[in-house]
PDB file of C-alpha atoms in Angstrom:
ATOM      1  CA  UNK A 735       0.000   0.000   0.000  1.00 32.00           C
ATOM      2  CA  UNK A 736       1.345   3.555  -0.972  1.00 37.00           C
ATOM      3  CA  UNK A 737       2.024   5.867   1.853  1.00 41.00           C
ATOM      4  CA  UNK A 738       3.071   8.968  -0.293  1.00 48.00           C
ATOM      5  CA  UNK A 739       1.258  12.025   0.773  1.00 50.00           C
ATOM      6  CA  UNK A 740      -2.013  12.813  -0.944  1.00 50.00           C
ATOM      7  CA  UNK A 741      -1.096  15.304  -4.173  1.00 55.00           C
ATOM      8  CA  UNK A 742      -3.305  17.879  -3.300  1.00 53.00           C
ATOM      9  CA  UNK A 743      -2.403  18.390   0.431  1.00 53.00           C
ATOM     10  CA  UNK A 744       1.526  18.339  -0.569  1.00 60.00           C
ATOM     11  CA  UNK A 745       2.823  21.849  -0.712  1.00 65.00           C
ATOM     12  CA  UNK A 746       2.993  23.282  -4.440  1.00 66.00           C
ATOM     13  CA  UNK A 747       6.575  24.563  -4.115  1.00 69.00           C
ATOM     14  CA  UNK A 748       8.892  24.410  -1.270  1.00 78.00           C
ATOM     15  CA  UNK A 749      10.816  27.752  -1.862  1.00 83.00           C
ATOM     16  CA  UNK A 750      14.908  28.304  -1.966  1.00 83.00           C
ATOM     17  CA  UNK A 751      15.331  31.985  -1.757  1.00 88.00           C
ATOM     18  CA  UNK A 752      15.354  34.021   1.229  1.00 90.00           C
ATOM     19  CA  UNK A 753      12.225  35.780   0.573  1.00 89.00           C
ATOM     20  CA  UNK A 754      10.259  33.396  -0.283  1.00 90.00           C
ATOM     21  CA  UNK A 755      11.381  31.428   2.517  1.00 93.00           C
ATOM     22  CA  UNK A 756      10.550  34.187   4.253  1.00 95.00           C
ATOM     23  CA  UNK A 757       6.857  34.227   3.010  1.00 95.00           C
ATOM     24  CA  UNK A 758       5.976  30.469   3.499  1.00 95.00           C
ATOM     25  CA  UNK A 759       7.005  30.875   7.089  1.00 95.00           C
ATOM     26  CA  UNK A 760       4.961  34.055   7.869  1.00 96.00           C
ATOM     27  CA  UNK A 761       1.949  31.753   6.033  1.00 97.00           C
ATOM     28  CA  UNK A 762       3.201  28.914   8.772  1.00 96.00           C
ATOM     29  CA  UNK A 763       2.692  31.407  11.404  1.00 96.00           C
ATOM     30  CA  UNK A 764      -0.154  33.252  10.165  1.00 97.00           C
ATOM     31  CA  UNK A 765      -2.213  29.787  10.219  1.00 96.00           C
ATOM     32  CA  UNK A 766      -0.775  28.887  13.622  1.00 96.00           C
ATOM     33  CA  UNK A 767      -2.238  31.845  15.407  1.00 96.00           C
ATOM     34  CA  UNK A 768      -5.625  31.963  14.151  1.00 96.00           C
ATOM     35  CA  UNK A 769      -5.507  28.173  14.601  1.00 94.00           C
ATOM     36  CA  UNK A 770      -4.968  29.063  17.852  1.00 93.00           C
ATOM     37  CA  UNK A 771      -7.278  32.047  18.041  1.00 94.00           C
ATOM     38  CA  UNK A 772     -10.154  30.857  16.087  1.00 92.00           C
ATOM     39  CA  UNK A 773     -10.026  26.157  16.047  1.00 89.00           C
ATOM     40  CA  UNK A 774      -9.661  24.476  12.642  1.00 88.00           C
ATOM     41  CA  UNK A 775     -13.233  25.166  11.153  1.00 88.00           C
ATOM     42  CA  UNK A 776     -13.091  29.059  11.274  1.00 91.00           C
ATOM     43  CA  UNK A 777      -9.890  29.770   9.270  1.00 93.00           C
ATOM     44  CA  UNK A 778      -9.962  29.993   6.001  1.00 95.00           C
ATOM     45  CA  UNK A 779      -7.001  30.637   3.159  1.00 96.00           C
ATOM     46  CA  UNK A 780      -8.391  34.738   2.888  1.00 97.00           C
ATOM     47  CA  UNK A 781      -7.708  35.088   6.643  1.00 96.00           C
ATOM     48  CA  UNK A 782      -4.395  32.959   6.424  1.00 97.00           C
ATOM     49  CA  UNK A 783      -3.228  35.212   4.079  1.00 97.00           C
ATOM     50  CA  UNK A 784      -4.270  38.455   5.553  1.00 97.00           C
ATOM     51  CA  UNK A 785      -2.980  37.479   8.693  1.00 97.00           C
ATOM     52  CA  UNK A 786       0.320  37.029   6.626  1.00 97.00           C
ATOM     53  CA  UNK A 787       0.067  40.136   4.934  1.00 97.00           C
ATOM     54  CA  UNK A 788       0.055  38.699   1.685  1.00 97.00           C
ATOM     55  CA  UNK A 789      -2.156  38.413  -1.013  1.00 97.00           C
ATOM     56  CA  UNK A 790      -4.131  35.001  -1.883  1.00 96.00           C
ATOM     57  CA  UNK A 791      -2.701  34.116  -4.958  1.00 96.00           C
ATOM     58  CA  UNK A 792       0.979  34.235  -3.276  1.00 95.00           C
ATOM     59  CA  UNK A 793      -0.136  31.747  -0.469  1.00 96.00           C
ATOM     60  CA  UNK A 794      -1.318  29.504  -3.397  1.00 95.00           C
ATOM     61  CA  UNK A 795       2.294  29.540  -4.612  1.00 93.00           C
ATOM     62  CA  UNK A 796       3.519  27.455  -1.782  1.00 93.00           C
ATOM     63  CA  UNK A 797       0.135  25.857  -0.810  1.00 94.00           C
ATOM     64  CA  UNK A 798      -2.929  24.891  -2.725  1.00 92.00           C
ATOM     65  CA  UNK A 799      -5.526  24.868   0.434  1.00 92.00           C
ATOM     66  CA  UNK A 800      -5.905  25.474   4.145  1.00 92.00           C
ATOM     67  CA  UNK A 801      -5.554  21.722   4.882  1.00 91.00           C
ATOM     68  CA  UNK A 802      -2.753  21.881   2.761  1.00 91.00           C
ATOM     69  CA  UNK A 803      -1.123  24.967   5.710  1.00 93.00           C
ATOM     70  CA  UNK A 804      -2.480  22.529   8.308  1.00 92.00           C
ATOM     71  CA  UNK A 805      -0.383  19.772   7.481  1.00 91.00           C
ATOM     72  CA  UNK A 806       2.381  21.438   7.298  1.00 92.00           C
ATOM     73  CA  UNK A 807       2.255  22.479  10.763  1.00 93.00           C
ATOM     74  CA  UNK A 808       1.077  18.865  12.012  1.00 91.00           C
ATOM     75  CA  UNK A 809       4.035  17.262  10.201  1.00 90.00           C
ATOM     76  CA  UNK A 810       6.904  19.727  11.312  1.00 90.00           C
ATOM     77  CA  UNK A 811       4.582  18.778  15.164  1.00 91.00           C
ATOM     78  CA  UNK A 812       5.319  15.340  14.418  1.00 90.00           C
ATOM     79  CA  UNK A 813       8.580  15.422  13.327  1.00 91.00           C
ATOM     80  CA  UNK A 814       9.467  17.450  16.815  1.00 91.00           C
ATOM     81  CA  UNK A 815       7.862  15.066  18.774  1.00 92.00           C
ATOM     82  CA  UNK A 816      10.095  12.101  16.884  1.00 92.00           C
ATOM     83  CA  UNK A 817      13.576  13.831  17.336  1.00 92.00           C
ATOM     84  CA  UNK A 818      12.254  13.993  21.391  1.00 94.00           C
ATOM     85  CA  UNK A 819      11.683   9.966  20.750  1.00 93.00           C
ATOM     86  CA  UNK A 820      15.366   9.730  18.922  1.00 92.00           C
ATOM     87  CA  UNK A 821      16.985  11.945  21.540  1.00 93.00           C
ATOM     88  CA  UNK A 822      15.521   9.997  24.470  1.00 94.00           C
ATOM     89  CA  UNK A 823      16.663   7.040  23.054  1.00 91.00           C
ATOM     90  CA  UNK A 824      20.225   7.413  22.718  1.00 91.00           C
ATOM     91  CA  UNK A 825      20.072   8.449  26.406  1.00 93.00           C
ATOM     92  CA  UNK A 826      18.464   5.314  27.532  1.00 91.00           C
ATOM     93  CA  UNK A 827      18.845   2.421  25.239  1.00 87.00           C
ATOM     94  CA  UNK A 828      21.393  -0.390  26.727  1.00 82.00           C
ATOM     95  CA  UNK A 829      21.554  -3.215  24.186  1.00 78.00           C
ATOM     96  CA  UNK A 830      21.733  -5.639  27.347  1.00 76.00           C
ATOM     97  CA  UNK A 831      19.037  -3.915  29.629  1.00 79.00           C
ATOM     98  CA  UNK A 832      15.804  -3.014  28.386  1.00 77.00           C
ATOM     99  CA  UNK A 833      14.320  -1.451  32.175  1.00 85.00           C
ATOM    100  CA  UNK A 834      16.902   1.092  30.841  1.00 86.00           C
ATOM    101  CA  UNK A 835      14.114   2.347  28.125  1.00 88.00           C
ATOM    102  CA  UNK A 836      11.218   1.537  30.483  1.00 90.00           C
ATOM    103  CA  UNK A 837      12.784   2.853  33.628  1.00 93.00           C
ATOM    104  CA  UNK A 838      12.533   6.243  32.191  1.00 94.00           C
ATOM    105  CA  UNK A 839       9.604   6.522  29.724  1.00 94.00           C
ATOM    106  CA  UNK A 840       7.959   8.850  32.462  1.00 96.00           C
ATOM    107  CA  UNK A 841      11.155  11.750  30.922  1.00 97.00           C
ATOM    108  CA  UNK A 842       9.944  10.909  27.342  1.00 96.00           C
ATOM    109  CA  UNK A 843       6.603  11.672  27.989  1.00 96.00           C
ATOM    110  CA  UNK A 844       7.277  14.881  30.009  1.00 96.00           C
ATOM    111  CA  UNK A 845       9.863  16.374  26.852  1.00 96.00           C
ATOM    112  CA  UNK A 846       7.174  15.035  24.448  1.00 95.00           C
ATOM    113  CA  UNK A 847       4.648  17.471  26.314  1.00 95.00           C
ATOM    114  CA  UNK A 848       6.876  19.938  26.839  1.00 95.00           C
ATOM    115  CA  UNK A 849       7.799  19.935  23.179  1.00 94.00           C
ATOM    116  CA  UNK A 850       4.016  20.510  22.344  1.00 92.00           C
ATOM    117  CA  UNK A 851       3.357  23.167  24.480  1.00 90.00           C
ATOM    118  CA  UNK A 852       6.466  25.214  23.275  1.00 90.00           C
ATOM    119  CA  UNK A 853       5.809  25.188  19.772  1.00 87.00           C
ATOM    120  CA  UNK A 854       3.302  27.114  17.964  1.00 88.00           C
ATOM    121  CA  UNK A 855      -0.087  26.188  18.677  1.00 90.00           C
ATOM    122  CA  UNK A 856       0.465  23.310  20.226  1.00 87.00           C
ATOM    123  CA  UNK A 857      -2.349  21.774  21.509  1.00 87.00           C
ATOM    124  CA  UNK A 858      -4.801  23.269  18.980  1.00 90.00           C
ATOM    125  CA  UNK A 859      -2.939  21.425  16.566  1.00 90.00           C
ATOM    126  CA  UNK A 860      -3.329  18.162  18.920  1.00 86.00           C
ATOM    127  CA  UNK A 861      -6.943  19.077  18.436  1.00 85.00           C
ATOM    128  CA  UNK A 862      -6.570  19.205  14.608  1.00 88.00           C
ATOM    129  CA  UNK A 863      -5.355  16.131  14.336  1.00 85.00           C
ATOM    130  CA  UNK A 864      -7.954  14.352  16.061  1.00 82.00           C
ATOM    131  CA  UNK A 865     -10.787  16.024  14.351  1.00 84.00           C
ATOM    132  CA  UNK A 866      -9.731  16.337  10.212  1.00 86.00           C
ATOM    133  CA  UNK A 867      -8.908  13.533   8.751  1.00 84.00           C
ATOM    134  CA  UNK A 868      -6.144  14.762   6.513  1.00 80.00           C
ATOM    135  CA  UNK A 869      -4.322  15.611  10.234  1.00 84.00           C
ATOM    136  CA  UNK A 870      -5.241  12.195  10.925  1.00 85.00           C
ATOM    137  CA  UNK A 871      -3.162  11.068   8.466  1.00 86.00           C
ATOM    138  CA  UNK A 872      -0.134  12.905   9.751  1.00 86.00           C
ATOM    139  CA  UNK A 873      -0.862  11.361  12.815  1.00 86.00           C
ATOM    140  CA  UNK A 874      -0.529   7.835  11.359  1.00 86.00           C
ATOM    141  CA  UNK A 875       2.281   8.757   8.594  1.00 87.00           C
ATOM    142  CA  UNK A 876       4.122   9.713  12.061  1.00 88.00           C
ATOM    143  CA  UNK A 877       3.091   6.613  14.272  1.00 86.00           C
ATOM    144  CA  UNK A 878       3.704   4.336  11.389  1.00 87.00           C
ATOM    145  CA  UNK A 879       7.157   5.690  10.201  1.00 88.00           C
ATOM    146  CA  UNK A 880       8.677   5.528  14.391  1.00 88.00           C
ATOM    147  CA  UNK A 881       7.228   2.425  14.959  1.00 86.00           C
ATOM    148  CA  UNK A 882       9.256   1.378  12.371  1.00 84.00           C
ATOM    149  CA  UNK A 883      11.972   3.302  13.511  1.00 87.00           C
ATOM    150  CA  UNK A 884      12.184   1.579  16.663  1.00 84.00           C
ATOM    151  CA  UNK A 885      11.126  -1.782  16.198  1.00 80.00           C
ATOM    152  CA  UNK A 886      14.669  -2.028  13.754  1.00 79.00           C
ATOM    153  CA  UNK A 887      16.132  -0.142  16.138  1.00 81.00           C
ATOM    154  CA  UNK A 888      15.893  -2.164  19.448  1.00 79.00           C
ATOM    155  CA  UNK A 889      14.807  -5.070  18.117  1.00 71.00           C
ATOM    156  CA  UNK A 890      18.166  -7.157  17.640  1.00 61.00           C
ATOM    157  CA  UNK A 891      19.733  -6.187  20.983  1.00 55.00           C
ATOM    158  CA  UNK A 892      16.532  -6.835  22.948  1.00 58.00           C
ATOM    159  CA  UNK A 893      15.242  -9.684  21.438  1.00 59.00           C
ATOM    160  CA  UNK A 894      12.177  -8.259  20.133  1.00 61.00           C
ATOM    161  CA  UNK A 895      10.530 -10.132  17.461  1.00 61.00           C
ATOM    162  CA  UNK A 896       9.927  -7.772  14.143  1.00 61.00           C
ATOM    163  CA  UNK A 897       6.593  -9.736  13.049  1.00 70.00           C
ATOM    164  CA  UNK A 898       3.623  -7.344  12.108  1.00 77.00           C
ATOM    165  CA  UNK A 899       2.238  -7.813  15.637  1.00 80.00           C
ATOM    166  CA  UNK A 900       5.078  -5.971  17.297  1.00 77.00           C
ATOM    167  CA  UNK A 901       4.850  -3.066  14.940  1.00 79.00           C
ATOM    168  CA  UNK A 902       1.545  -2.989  16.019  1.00 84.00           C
ATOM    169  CA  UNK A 903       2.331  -3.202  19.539  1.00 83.00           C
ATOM    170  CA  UNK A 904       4.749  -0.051  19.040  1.00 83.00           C
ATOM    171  CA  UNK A 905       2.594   1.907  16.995  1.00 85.00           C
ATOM    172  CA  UNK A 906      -0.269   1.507  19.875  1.00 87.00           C
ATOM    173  CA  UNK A 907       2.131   2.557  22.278  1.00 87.00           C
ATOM    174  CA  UNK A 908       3.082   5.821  20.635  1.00 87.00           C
ATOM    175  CA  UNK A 909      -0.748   6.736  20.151  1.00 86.00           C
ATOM    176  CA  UNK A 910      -1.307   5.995  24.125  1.00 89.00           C
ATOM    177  CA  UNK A 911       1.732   8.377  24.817  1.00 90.00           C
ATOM    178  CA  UNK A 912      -0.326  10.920  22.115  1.00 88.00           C
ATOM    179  CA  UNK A 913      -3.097  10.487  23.792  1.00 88.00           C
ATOM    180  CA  UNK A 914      -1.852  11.142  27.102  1.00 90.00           C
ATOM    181  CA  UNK A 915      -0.722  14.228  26.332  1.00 90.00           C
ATOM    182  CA  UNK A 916      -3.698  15.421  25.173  1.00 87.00           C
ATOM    183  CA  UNK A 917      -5.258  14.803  28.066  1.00 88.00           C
ATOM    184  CA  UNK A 918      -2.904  16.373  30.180  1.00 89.00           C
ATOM    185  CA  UNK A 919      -3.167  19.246  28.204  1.00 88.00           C
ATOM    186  CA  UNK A 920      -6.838  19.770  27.175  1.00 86.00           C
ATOM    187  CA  UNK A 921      -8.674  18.537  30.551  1.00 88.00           C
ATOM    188  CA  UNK A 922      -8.248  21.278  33.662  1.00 88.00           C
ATOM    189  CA  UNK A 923      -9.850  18.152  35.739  1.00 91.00           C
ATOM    190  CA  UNK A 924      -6.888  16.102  34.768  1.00 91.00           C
ATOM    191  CA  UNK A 925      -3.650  17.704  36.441  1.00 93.00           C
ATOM    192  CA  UNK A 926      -0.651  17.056  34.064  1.00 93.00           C
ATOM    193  CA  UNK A 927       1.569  15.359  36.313  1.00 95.00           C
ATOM    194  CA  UNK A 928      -1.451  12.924  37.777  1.00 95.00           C
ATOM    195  CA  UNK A 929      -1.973  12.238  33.529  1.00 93.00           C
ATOM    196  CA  UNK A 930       1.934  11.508  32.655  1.00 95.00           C
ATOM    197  CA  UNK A 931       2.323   9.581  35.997  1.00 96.00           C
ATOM    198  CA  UNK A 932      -0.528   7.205  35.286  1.00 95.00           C
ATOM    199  CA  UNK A 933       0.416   6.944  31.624  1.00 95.00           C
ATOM    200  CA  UNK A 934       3.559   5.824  32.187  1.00 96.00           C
ATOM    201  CA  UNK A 935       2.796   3.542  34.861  1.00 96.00           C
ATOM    202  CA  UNK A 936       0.423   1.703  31.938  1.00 94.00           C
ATOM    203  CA  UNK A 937       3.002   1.978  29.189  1.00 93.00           C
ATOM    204  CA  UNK A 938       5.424   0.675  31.189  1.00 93.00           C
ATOM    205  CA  UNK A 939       3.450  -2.654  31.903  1.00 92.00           C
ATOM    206  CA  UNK A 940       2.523  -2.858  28.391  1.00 88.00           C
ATOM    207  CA  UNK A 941       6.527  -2.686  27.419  1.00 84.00           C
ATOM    208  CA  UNK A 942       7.761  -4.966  30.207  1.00 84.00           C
ATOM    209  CA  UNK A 943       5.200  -7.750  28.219  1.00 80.00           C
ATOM    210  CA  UNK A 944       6.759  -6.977  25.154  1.00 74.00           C
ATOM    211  CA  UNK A 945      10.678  -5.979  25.897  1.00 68.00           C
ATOM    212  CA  UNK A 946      10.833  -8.867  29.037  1.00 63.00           C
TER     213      UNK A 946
END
């Protein structure tokens, strides 16, 4: 099964020069305030761009729709919250202990958050990728790309089977982390550190049954 991006939600042309560059971030941040501002159903690409202080047509240089803007942002999301994942892991992993991973997946969860919450709109775009599906496929594209990541990665040294069933098992532990998070973040009933604590307590559990 293909897992190339959809063609009309891929950005029409990445830009080189400094101005443009220039331009295709202020559209990045225009979209990420009013995300922010407004949720996901009341922007539209006339505000995006006004926001910008450009016209239309030059935000459909670089992107052919709001969903297209929206992507964007949940990928370069995604991709922050995977270097935390990469990072954490060449603290931790001990190709003769595994408790080394699970002893500390209460730190990945807390830079994973922490990550989020400094980056533009952060939890709105959590929110956005629950709710559209073409965020819901970043989601995935993310999940299913570090699952793979780490099931080559630790798999050899801790004796963890690569069958379909334990990319599986990884990918469902990365959307419980997500999850999580989104708790923590979204419910003022559900204090952060109570959320992370009892996550990891569960994730751990689930990992010693996979990594023990």
């Amino acid at each position: 099964m293909s897992r190339e991006l959809p063609k009309p939600l891929l950005e029409k042309n990445k830009p080189q020069q400094a101005r443009a560059i220039e331009t295709y971030e202020r559209i990045l941040r225009a979209a990420a305030e009013l995300l922010e501002e407004r949720g996901v159903d009341s922007i539209s690409t006339n505000n995006i761009a006004e926001r910008a202080a450009i016209t239309v047509p030059a935000l459909y240089r670089y992107f052919p729709n709001k969903y297209a803007v929206l992507y964007t942002l949940g990928a370069r999301l995604m991709d922050k919250q995977n270097q935390v994942l990469v990072a954490w892991s060449n603290r931790y992993f001990a190709p003769d202990d595994a408790n080394a991973l699970i002893d500390n997946l209460r730190e990945l969860l807390q830079e994973t958050l922490e990550v989020t919450l400094n980056g533009p709109a952060g939890l709105a775009l959590l929110r956005a990728l629950r709710a559209l599906p073409v965020m819901q496929d970043v989601l995935l594209e993310s999940h299913y790309a570090m699952s793979q990541w780490a099931t080559e990665n630790w798999a050899q040294p801790l004796k963890l089977d690569t069958d379909p069933d334990n990319l599986r098992r990884m990918r469902l532990i990365l959307q419980m982390g997500t999850s999580a998070i989104e708790l923590a973040l979204e419910d003022p009933d559900m204090p952060i550190d109570f959320a992370l604590n009892e996550a990891t307590d569960m994730l751990q559990m689930y990992w010693r049954k996979i990594l023990l």
